[in-house]
mmCIF file of N, CA and C in Angstrom:
data_model
loop_
_atom_site.group_PDB
_atom_site.id
_atom_site.type_symbol
_atom_site.label_atom_id
_atom_site.label_comp_id
_atom_site.label_asym_id
_atom_site.label_seq_id
_atom_site.Cartn_x
_atom_site.Cartn_y
_atom_site.Cartn_z
ATOM 1 N N GLN A 1 -151.698 71.381 259.785
ATOM 2 C CA GLN A 1 -151.404 71.841 258.433
ATOM 3 C C GLN A 1 -150.858 73.261 258.479
ATOM 4 N N PHE A 2 -149.690 73.436 257.892
ATOM 5 C CA PHE A 2 -149.033 74.749 257.852
ATOM 6 C C PHE A 2 -149.847 75.680 256.966
ATOM 7 N N GLU A 3 -150.291 76.825 257.526
ATOM 8 C CA GLU A 3 -151.120 77.720 256.737
ATOM 9 C C GLU A 3 -150.850 79.179 257.056
ATOM 10 N N LEU A 4 -150.794 79.972 255.996
ATOM 11 C CA LEU A 4 -150.692 81.433 256.092
ATOM 12 C C LEU A 4 -151.825 81.999 255.244
ATOM 13 N N VAL A 5 -152.640 82.860 255.828
ATOM 14 C CA VAL A 5 -153.781 83.419 255.120
ATOM 15 C C VAL A 5 -153.763 84.940 255.257
ATOM 16 N N GLU A 6 -153.719 85.608 254.117
ATOM 17 C CA GLU A 6 -153.661 87.056 254.100
ATOM 18 C C GLU A 6 -155.053 87.659 253.949
ATOM 19 N N SER A 7 -155.207 88.879 254.434
ATOM 20 C CA SER A 7 -156.451 89.624 254.274
ATOM 21 C C SER A 7 -156.146 91.111 254.328
ATOM 22 N N GLY A 8 -157.130 91.925 253.948
ATOM 23 C CA GLY A 8 -156.984 93.365 254.050
ATOM 24 C C GLY A 8 -156.716 94.099 252.752
ATOM 25 N N GLY A 9 -156.548 93.360 251.673
ATOM 26 C CA GLY A 9 -156.306 94.015 250.401
ATOM 27 C C GLY A 9 -157.554 94.712 249.883
ATOM 28 N N GLY A 10 -157.380 95.478 248.810
ATOM 29 C CA GLY A 10 -158.504 96.186 248.224
ATOM 30 C C GLY A 10 -158.040 97.241 247.250
ATOM 31 N N VAL A 11 -158.977 98.105 246.873
ATOM 32 C CA VAL A 11 -158.688 99.201 245.954
ATOM 33 C C VAL A 11 -158.622 100.500 246.754
ATOM 34 N N VAL A 12 -157.568 101.255 246.549
ATOM 35 C CA VAL A 12 -157.371 102.501 247.287
ATOM 36 C C VAL A 12 -156.795 103.544 246.341
ATOM 37 N N GLN A 13 -157.092 104.800 246.615
ATOM 38 C CA GLN A 13 -156.556 105.884 245.797
ATOM 39 C C GLN A 13 -155.116 106.180 246.179
ATOM 40 N N PRO A 14 -154.342 106.738 245.268
ATOM 41 C CA PRO A 14 -152.973 107.143 245.600
ATOM 42 C C PRO A 14 -152.974 108.058 246.814
ATOM 43 N N GLY A 15 -152.019 107.819 247.704
ATOM 44 C CA GLY A 15 -151.953 108.569 248.949
ATOM 45 C C GLY A 15 -152.714 107.932 250.092
ATOM 46 N N GLY A 16 -153.498 106.930 249.796
ATOM 47 C CA GLY A 16 -154.293 106.260 250.819
ATOM 48 C C GLY A 16 -153.504 105.230 251.600
ATOM 49 N N SER A 17 -154.222 104.539 252.486
ATOM 50 C CA SER A 17 -153.589 103.547 253.366
ATOM 51 C C SER A 17 -154.380 102.242 253.357
ATOM 52 N N LEU A 18 -153.669 101.169 253.631
ATOM 53 C CA LEU A 18 -154.269 99.857 253.837
ATOM 54 C C LEU A 18 -153.485 99.131 254.917
ATOM 55 N N ARG A 19 -154.170 98.260 255.630
ATOM 56 C CA ARG A 19 -153.507 97.424 256.629
ATOM 57 C C ARG A 19 -153.760 95.962 256.269
ATOM 58 N N LEU A 20 -152.701 95.282 255.923
ATOM 59 C CA LEU A 20 -152.786 93.869 255.596
ATOM 60 C C LEU A 20 -152.528 93.031 256.846
ATOM 61 N N SER A 21 -153.194 91.891 256.902
ATOM 62 C CA SER A 21 -152.997 90.959 258.007
ATOM 63 C C SER A 21 -152.627 89.588 257.469
ATOM 64 N N CYS A 22 -151.818 88.887 258.225
ATOM 65 C CA CYS A 22 -151.420 87.521 257.890
ATOM 66 C C CYS A 22 -151.726 86.662 259.111
ATOM 67 N N ALA A 23 -152.627 85.712 258.957
ATOM 68 C CA ALA A 23 -152.996 84.801 260.032
ATOM 69 C C ALA A 23 -152.262 83.487 259.857
ATOM 70 N N ALA A 24 -151.529 83.091 260.893
ATOM 71 C CA ALA A 24 -150.726 81.868 260.840
ATOM 72 C C ALA A 24 -151.378 80.757 261.657
ATOM 73 N N SER A 25 -151.328 79.540 261.130
ATOM 74 C CA SER A 25 -151.862 78.397 261.860
ATOM 75 C C SER A 25 -151.131 77.135 261.452
ATOM 76 N N GLY A 26 -151.176 76.124 262.320
ATOM 77 C CA GLY A 26 -150.579 74.839 262.005
ATOM 78 C C GLY A 26 -149.098 74.731 262.279
ATOM 79 N N PHE A 27 -148.507 75.739 262.884
ATOM 80 C CA PHE A 27 -147.090 75.694 263.220
ATOM 81 C C PHE A 27 -146.812 76.656 264.365
ATOM 82 N N THR A 28 -145.626 76.543 264.943
ATOM 83 C CA THR A 28 -145.224 77.419 266.042
ATOM 84 C C THR A 28 -144.687 78.711 265.445
ATOM 85 N N VAL A 29 -145.503 79.749 265.456
ATOM 86 C CA VAL A 29 -145.158 80.977 264.740
ATOM 87 C C VAL A 29 -143.897 81.632 265.308
ATOM 88 N N ASP A 30 -143.623 81.435 266.598
ATOM 89 C CA ASP A 30 -142.430 82.032 267.208
ATOM 90 C C ASP A 30 -141.135 81.497 266.591
ATOM 91 N N ASP A 31 -141.199 80.356 265.898
ATOM 92 C CA ASP A 31 -140.010 79.744 265.309
ATOM 93 C C ASP A 31 -139.694 80.264 263.914
ATOM 94 N N TYR A 32 -140.476 81.227 263.432
ATOM 95 C CA TYR A 32 -140.320 81.676 262.053
ATOM 96 C C TYR A 32 -140.239 83.195 261.948
ATOM 97 N N ALA A 33 -139.277 83.655 261.138
ATOM 98 C CA ALA A 33 -139.324 85.044 260.696
ATOM 99 C C ALA A 33 -140.417 85.129 259.628
ATOM 100 N N ILE A 34 -141.131 86.229 259.610
ATOM 101 C CA ILE A 34 -142.226 86.416 258.656
ATOM 102 C C ILE A 34 -141.908 87.596 257.743
ATOM 103 N N ALA A 35 -142.203 87.432 256.484
ATOM 104 C CA ALA A 35 -141.957 88.494 255.511
ATOM 105 C C ALA A 35 -143.181 88.684 254.615
ATOM 106 N N TRP A 36 -143.226 89.841 254.005
ATOM 107 C CA TRP A 36 -144.225 90.140 252.977
ATOM 108 C C TRP A 36 -143.492 90.342 251.655
ATOM 109 N N PHE A 37 -143.994 89.683 250.627
ATOM 110 C CA PHE A 37 -143.512 89.862 249.269
ATOM 111 C C PHE A 37 -144.683 90.346 248.421
ATOM 112 N N ARG A 38 -144.383 90.898 247.282
ATOM 113 C CA ARG A 38 -145.450 91.252 246.344
ATOM 114 C C ARG A 38 -145.035 90.874 244.933
ATOM 115 N N GLU A 39 -146.030 90.599 244.136
ATOM 116 C CA GLU A 39 -145.809 90.227 242.743
ATOM 117 C C GLU A 39 -146.843 90.927 241.886
ATOM 118 N N ALA A 40 -146.417 91.308 240.686
ATOM 119 C CA ALA A 40 -147.306 91.983 239.744
ATOM 120 C C ALA A 40 -146.929 91.544 238.348
ATOM 121 N N PRO A 41 -147.895 91.528 237.421
ATOM 122 C CA PRO A 41 -147.603 91.105 236.047
ATOM 123 C C PRO A 41 -146.476 91.940 235.437
ATOM 124 N N GLY A 42 -145.523 91.276 234.847
ATOM 125 C CA GLY A 42 -144.433 91.972 234.195
ATOM 126 C C GLY A 42 -143.334 92.459 235.110
ATOM 127 N N LYS A 43 -143.464 92.192 236.404
ATOM 128 C CA LYS A 43 -142.452 92.627 237.356
ATOM 129 C C LYS A 43 -141.881 91.436 238.106
ATOM 130 N N GLU A 44 -140.659 91.600 238.562
ATOM 131 C CA GLU A 44 -140.054 90.554 239.384
ATOM 132 C C GLU A 44 -140.679 90.570 240.779
ATOM 133 N N ARG A 45 -140.626 89.420 241.419
ATOM 134 C CA ARG A 45 -141.063 89.359 242.817
ATOM 135 C C ARG A 45 -140.227 90.324 243.645
ATOM 136 N N GLU A 46 -140.854 91.014 244.576
ATOM 137 C CA GLU A 46 -140.162 92.012 245.386
ATOM 138 C C GLU A 46 -140.405 91.763 246.863
ATOM 139 N N GLY A 47 -139.337 91.743 247.620
ATOM 140 C CA GLY A 47 -139.444 91.637 249.067
ATOM 141 C C GLY A 47 -139.837 92.987 249.635
ATOM 142 N N VAL A 48 -140.957 93.050 250.331
ATOM 143 C CA VAL A 48 -141.483 94.314 250.839
ATOM 144 C C VAL A 48 -140.968 94.608 252.253
ATOM 145 N N SER A 49 -141.151 93.641 253.144
ATOM 146 C CA SER A 49 -140.757 93.859 254.537
ATOM 147 C C SER A 49 -140.689 92.525 255.261
ATOM 148 N N CYS A 50 -139.886 92.477 256.316
ATOM 149 C CA CYS A 50 -139.841 91.274 257.140
ATOM 150 C C CYS A 50 -139.670 91.662 258.601
ATOM 151 N N ILE A 51 -139.986 90.698 259.471
ATOM 152 C CA ILE A 51 -139.866 90.918 260.913
ATOM 153 C C ILE A 51 -139.318 89.656 261.535
ATOM 154 N N SER A 52 -138.417 89.823 262.471
ATOM 155 C CA SER A 52 -137.753 88.683 263.085
ATOM 156 C C SER A 52 -138.707 87.893 263.979
ATOM 157 N N ARG A 53 -138.254 86.731 264.408
ATOM 158 C CA ARG A 53 -139.055 85.864 265.261
ATOM 159 C C ARG A 53 -139.482 86.570 266.541
ATOM 160 N N THR A 54 -138.590 87.363 267.098
ATOM 161 C CA THR A 54 -138.899 88.054 268.344
ATOM 162 C C THR A 54 -139.608 89.390 268.130
ATOM 163 N N GLY A 55 -139.604 89.874 266.891
ATOM 164 C CA GLY A 55 -140.241 91.150 266.588
ATOM 165 C C GLY A 55 -139.355 92.359 266.825
ATOM 166 N N ASP A 56 -138.105 92.154 267.208
ATOM 167 C CA ASP A 56 -137.244 93.288 267.537
ATOM 168 C C ASP A 56 -136.377 93.737 266.370
ATOM 169 N N PHE A 57 -136.485 93.064 265.243
ATOM 170 C CA PHE A 57 -135.729 93.459 264.057
ATOM 171 C C PHE A 57 -136.668 93.476 262.861
ATOM 172 N N THR A 58 -136.601 94.552 262.075
ATOM 173 C CA THR A 58 -137.403 94.651 260.859
ATOM 174 C C THR A 58 -136.537 95.127 259.702
ATOM 175 N N ARG A 59 -136.989 94.814 258.527
ATOM 176 C CA ARG A 59 -136.264 95.210 257.310
ATOM 177 C C ARG A 59 -137.291 95.611 256.265
ATOM 178 N N PHE A 60 -136.950 96.593 255.428
ATOM 179 C CA PHE A 60 -137.863 97.066 254.397
ATOM 180 C C PHE A 60 -137.163 97.200 253.059
ATOM 181 N N GLY A 61 -137.906 96.932 252.004
ATOM 182 C CA GLY A 61 -137.389 97.180 250.672
ATOM 183 C C GLY A 61 -137.238 98.682 250.450
ATOM 184 N N ASP A 62 -136.314 99.054 249.598
ATOM 185 C CA ASP A 62 -136.026 100.474 249.383
ATOM 186 C C ASP A 62 -137.261 101.253 248.913
ATOM 187 N N SER A 63 -138.108 100.614 248.140
ATOM 188 C CA SER A 63 -139.248 101.323 247.561
ATOM 189 C C SER A 63 -140.346 101.633 248.581
ATOM 190 N N VAL A 64 -140.310 101.008 249.761
ATOM 191 C CA VAL A 64 -141.372 101.221 250.736
ATOM 192 C C VAL A 64 -140.872 101.824 252.040
ATOM 193 N N LYS A 65 -139.580 102.031 252.161
ATOM 194 C CA LYS A 65 -139.035 102.602 253.392
ATOM 195 C C LYS A 65 -139.677 103.951 253.698
ATOM 196 N N GLY A 66 -140.037 104.123 254.957
ATOM 197 C CA GLY A 66 -140.663 105.370 255.390
ATOM 198 C C GLY A 66 -142.155 105.424 255.175
ATOM 199 N N ARG A 67 -142.705 104.442 254.430
ATOM 200 C CA ARG A 67 -144.140 104.431 254.159
ATOM 201 C C ARG A 67 -144.847 103.231 254.790
ATOM 202 N N PHE A 68 -144.161 102.117 254.898
ATOM 203 C CA PHE A 68 -144.736 100.879 255.426
ATOM 204 C C PHE A 68 -144.135 100.560 256.782
ATOM 205 N N THR A 69 -144.939 99.936 257.634
ATOM 206 C CA THR A 69 -144.440 99.387 258.886
ATOM 207 C C THR A 69 -144.955 97.958 259.047
ATOM 208 N N ILE A 70 -144.243 97.175 259.823
ATOM 209 C CA ILE A 70 -144.616 95.779 260.040
ATOM 210 C C ILE A 70 -144.622 95.496 261.532
ATOM 211 N N SER A 71 -145.528 94.635 261.952
ATOM 212 C CA SER A 71 -145.600 94.261 263.359
ATOM 213 C C SER A 71 -146.119 92.831 263.465
ATOM 214 N N ARG A 72 -145.894 92.226 264.609
ATOM 215 C CA ARG A 72 -146.403 90.877 264.819
ATOM 216 C C ARG A 72 -146.866 90.707 266.251
ATOM 217 N N ASP A 73 -147.853 89.858 266.425
ATOM 218 C CA ASP A 73 -148.364 89.497 267.741
ATOM 219 C C ASP A 73 -148.344 87.979 267.792
ATOM 220 N N ASN A 74 -147.292 87.426 268.377
ATOM 221 C CA ASN A 74 -147.142 85.969 268.383
ATOM 222 C C ASN A 74 -148.259 85.282 269.170
ATOM 223 N N ALA A 75 -148.755 85.930 270.203
ATOM 224 C CA ALA A 75 -149.837 85.336 270.989
ATOM 225 C C ALA A 75 -151.104 85.180 270.144
ATOM 226 N N LYS A 76 -151.335 86.139 269.255
ATOM 227 C CA LYS A 76 -152.508 86.076 268.378
ATOM 228 C C LYS A 76 -152.182 85.450 267.032
ATOM 229 N N ARG A 77 -150.908 85.097 266.823
ATOM 230 C CA ARG A 77 -150.479 84.420 265.601
ATOM 231 C C ARG A 77 -150.783 85.279 264.374
ATOM 232 N N THR A 78 -150.569 86.571 264.494
ATOM 233 C CA THR A 78 -150.923 87.492 263.422
ATOM 234 C C THR A 78 -149.781 88.453 263.148
ATOM 235 N N ILE A 79 -149.596 88.744 261.869
ATOM 236 C CA ILE A 79 -148.584 89.709 261.436
ATOM 237 C C ILE A 79 -149.298 90.761 260.596
ATOM 238 N N HIS A 80 -148.974 92.023 260.827
ATOM 239 C CA HIS A 80 -149.630 93.110 260.117
ATOM 240 C C HIS A 80 -148.624 93.893 259.274
ATOM 241 N N LEU A 81 -149.099 94.373 258.141
ATOM 242 C CA LEU A 81 -148.312 95.280 257.303
ATOM 243 C C LEU A 81 -149.156 96.544 257.106
ATOM 244 N N GLN A 82 -148.715 97.636 257.708
ATOM 245 C CA GLN A 82 -149.404 98.921 257.562
ATOM 246 C C GLN A 82 -148.774 99.666 256.394
ATOM 247 N N MET A 83 -149.592 100.000 255.417
ATOM 248 C CA MET A 83 -149.099 100.645 254.206
ATOM 249 C C MET A 83 -149.719 102.032 254.096
ATOM 250 N N ASN A 84 -148.878 103.048 254.138
ATOM 251 C CA ASN A 84 -149.328 104.428 254.037
ATOM 252 C C ASN A 84 -148.764 105.083 252.776
ATOM 253 N N SER A 85 -149.341 106.213 252.402
ATOM 254 C CA SER A 85 -148.875 106.973 251.228
ATOM 255 C C SER A 85 -148.717 106.072 250.021
ATOM 256 N N LEU A 86 -149.730 105.292 249.751
ATOM 257 C CA LEU A 86 -149.646 104.295 248.680
ATOM 258 C C LEU A 86 -149.515 104.954 247.316
ATOM 259 N N LEU A 87 -148.765 104.291 246.447
ATOM 260 C CA LEU A 87 -148.491 104.750 245.098
ATOM 261 C C LEU A 87 -149.035 103.735 244.098
ATOM 262 N N PRO A 88 -149.314 104.133 242.885
ATOM 263 C CA PRO A 88 -149.770 103.162 241.876
ATOM 264 C C PRO A 88 -148.801 101.990 241.710
ATOM 265 N N GLU A 89 -147.520 102.249 241.845
ATOM 266 C CA GLU A 89 -146.540 101.167 241.696
ATOM 267 C C GLU A 89 -146.545 100.184 242.855
ATOM 268 N N ASP A 90 -147.330 100.464 243.896
ATOM 269 C CA ASP A 90 -147.485 99.497 244.987
ATOM 270 C C ASP A 90 -148.519 98.425 244.649
ATOM 271 N N THR A 91 -149.183 98.563 243.527
ATOM 272 C CA THR A 91 -150.193 97.587 243.114
ATOM 273 C C THR A 91 -149.573 96.213 242.928
ATOM 274 N N GLY A 92 -150.250 95.187 243.445
ATOM 275 C CA GLY A 92 -149.767 93.825 243.284
ATOM 276 C C GLY A 92 -150.460 92.862 244.225
ATOM 277 N N ASN A 93 -150.098 91.598 244.100
ATOM 278 C CA ASN A 93 -150.578 90.574 245.013
ATOM 279 C C ASN A 93 -149.570 90.462 246.157
ATOM 280 N N TYR A 94 -150.004 90.728 247.354
ATOM 281 C CA TYR A 94 -149.148 90.707 248.533
ATOM 282 C C TYR A 94 -149.359 89.395 249.287
ATOM 283 N N TYR A 95 -148.258 88.711 249.553
ATOM 284 C CA TYR A 95 -148.377 87.457 250.293
ATOM 285 C C TYR A 95 -147.353 87.400 251.410
ATOM 286 N N CYS A 96 -147.724 86.740 252.485
ATOM 287 C CA CYS A 96 -146.802 86.595 253.608
ATOM 288 C C CYS A 96 -146.103 85.241 253.526
ATOM 289 N N THR A 97 -144.913 85.213 254.087
ATOM 290 C CA THR A 97 -144.078 84.019 254.004
ATOM 291 C C THR A 97 -143.461 83.716 255.366
ATOM 292 N N ALA A 98 -143.001 82.504 255.523
ATOM 293 C CA ALA A 98 -142.363 82.082 256.757
ATOM 294 C C ALA A 98 -140.994 81.492 256.451
ATOM 295 N N ASP A 99 -140.025 81.877 257.276
ATOM 296 C CA ASP A 99 -138.632 81.445 257.102
ATOM 297 C C ASP A 99 -138.159 80.827 258.417
ATOM 298 N N SER A 100 -137.779 79.567 258.364
ATOM 299 C CA SER A 100 -137.352 78.879 259.589
ATOM 300 C C SER A 100 -135.859 78.976 259.842
ATOM 301 N N ASP A 101 -135.089 79.471 258.858
ATOM 302 C CA ASP A 101 -133.633 79.491 259.004
ATOM 303 C C ASP A 101 -133.115 80.697 259.794
ATOM 304 N N ALA A 102 -133.914 81.745 259.857
ATOM 305 C CA ALA A 102 -133.445 82.976 260.483
ATOM 306 C C ALA A 102 -133.276 82.804 261.983
ATOM 307 N N GLY A 103 -132.246 83.458 262.529
ATOM 308 C CA GLY A 103 -132.069 83.497 263.963
ATOM 309 C C GLY A 103 -133.173 84.312 264.605
ATOM 310 N N PRO A 104 -133.198 84.371 265.928
ATOM 311 C CA PRO A 104 -134.318 85.031 266.612
ATOM 312 C C PRO A 104 -134.442 86.524 266.336
ATOM 313 N N SER A 105 -133.321 87.195 266.037
ATOM 314 C CA SER A 105 -133.373 88.649 265.870
ATOM 315 C C SER A 105 -132.863 89.104 264.516
ATOM 316 N N ILE A 106 -133.234 88.373 263.481
ATOM 317 C CA ILE A 106 -132.835 88.758 262.123
ATOM 318 C C ILE A 106 -133.898 88.279 261.151
ATOM 319 N N CYS A 107 -133.960 88.892 259.986
ATOM 320 C CA CYS A 107 -134.830 88.414 258.921
ATOM 321 C C CYS A 107 -134.245 88.885 257.593
ATOM 322 N N GLN A 108 -134.711 88.286 256.507
ATOM 323 C CA GLN A 108 -134.189 88.625 255.190
ATOM 324 C C GLN A 108 -135.322 88.592 254.168
ATOM 325 N N LEU A 109 -135.039 89.189 253.012
ATOM 326 C CA LEU A 109 -136.058 89.321 251.965
ATOM 327 C C LEU A 109 -135.633 88.628 250.677
ATOM 328 N N SER A 110 -135.046 87.447 250.815
ATOM 329 C CA SER A 110 -134.591 86.729 249.624
ATOM 330 C C SER A 110 -135.322 85.416 249.390
ATOM 331 N N TYR A 111 -135.547 84.632 250.434
ATOM 332 C CA TYR A 111 -136.147 83.316 250.241
ATOM 333 C C TYR A 111 -137.081 83.003 251.401
ATOM 334 N N PHE A 112 -137.850 81.932 251.235
ATOM 335 C CA PHE A 112 -138.773 81.535 252.292
ATOM 336 C C PHE A 112 -139.106 80.060 252.143
ATOM 337 N N ASP A 113 -139.661 79.495 253.226
ATOM 338 C CA ASP A 113 -140.043 78.090 253.224
ATOM 339 C C ASP A 113 -141.500 77.889 252.820
ATOM 340 N N HIS A 114 -142.351 78.791 253.254
ATOM 341 C CA HIS A 114 -143.781 78.647 253.026
ATOM 342 C C HIS A 114 -144.365 80.009 252.655
ATOM 343 N N ARG A 115 -145.451 79.999 251.927
ATOM 344 C CA ARG A 115 -146.126 81.233 251.575
ATOM 345 C C ARG A 115 -147.628 81.042 251.567
ATOM 346 N N GLY A 116 -148.364 82.153 251.686
ATOM 347 C CA GLY A 116 -149.813 82.122 251.549
ATOM 348 C C GLY A 116 -150.203 82.477 250.128
ATOM 349 N N PRO A 117 -151.490 82.413 249.800
ATOM 350 C CA PRO A 117 -151.946 82.700 248.440
ATOM 351 C C PRO A 117 -151.894 84.185 248.089
ATOM 352 N N GLY A 118 -152.019 85.044 249.099
ATOM 353 C CA GLY A 118 -151.921 86.465 248.838
ATOM 354 C C GLY A 118 -153.244 87.199 248.864
ATOM 355 N N THR A 119 -153.140 88.536 248.907
ATOM 356 C CA THR A 119 -154.295 89.422 248.843
ATOM 357 C C THR A 119 -153.952 90.559 247.883
ATOM 358 N N GLN A 120 -154.894 90.902 247.027
ATOM 359 C CA GLN A 120 -154.627 91.877 245.966
ATOM 360 C C GLN A 120 -154.768 93.302 246.491
ATOM 361 N N VAL A 121 -153.777 94.118 246.154
ATOM 362 C CA VAL A 121 -153.798 95.546 246.456
ATOM 363 C C VAL A 121 -153.751 96.300 245.143
ATOM 364 N N THR A 122 -154.699 97.184 244.944
ATOM 365 C CA THR A 122 -154.740 97.993 243.732
ATOM 366 C C THR A 122 -154.799 99.455 244.122
ATOM 367 N N VAL A 123 -153.818 100.203 243.662
ATOM 368 C CA VAL A 123 -153.747 101.643 243.951
ATOM 369 C C VAL A 123 -154.032 102.379 242.655
ATOM 370 N N SER A 124 -155.180 103.022 242.620
ATOM 371 C CA SER A 124 -155.608 103.657 241.376
ATOM 372 C C SER A 124 -156.604 104.769 241.672
ATOM 373 N N SER A 125 -156.545 105.813 240.857
ATOM 374 C CA SER A 125 -157.509 106.899 241.002
ATOM 375 C C SER A 125 -158.703 106.659 240.082
#
């Protein structure tokens, strides 16, 4: 069964940090580019970051560049999103996704084949 399960969300003050994790199971993770999206009430879905199948290419949304980093460990079937200097506007449900169409060294933040349920991040003082 294809499954993506996120963890690591929580409540943090502005300027703080969180590390989100995405655990993949039921498929060959090396065959998929992985991305993080976020959604919040009243806002459009936003592509946060993605990482290629090989891990040598990453992409970030303009609003998180310089603050977030992404990494993956295919052997452990885990993808991490490190979020630093968090802002109130970073609040939302963060979910990881899998894309089978991407080549080995590319990823994109527009569409995906599968997604997890997400983990809530709240940035508030």
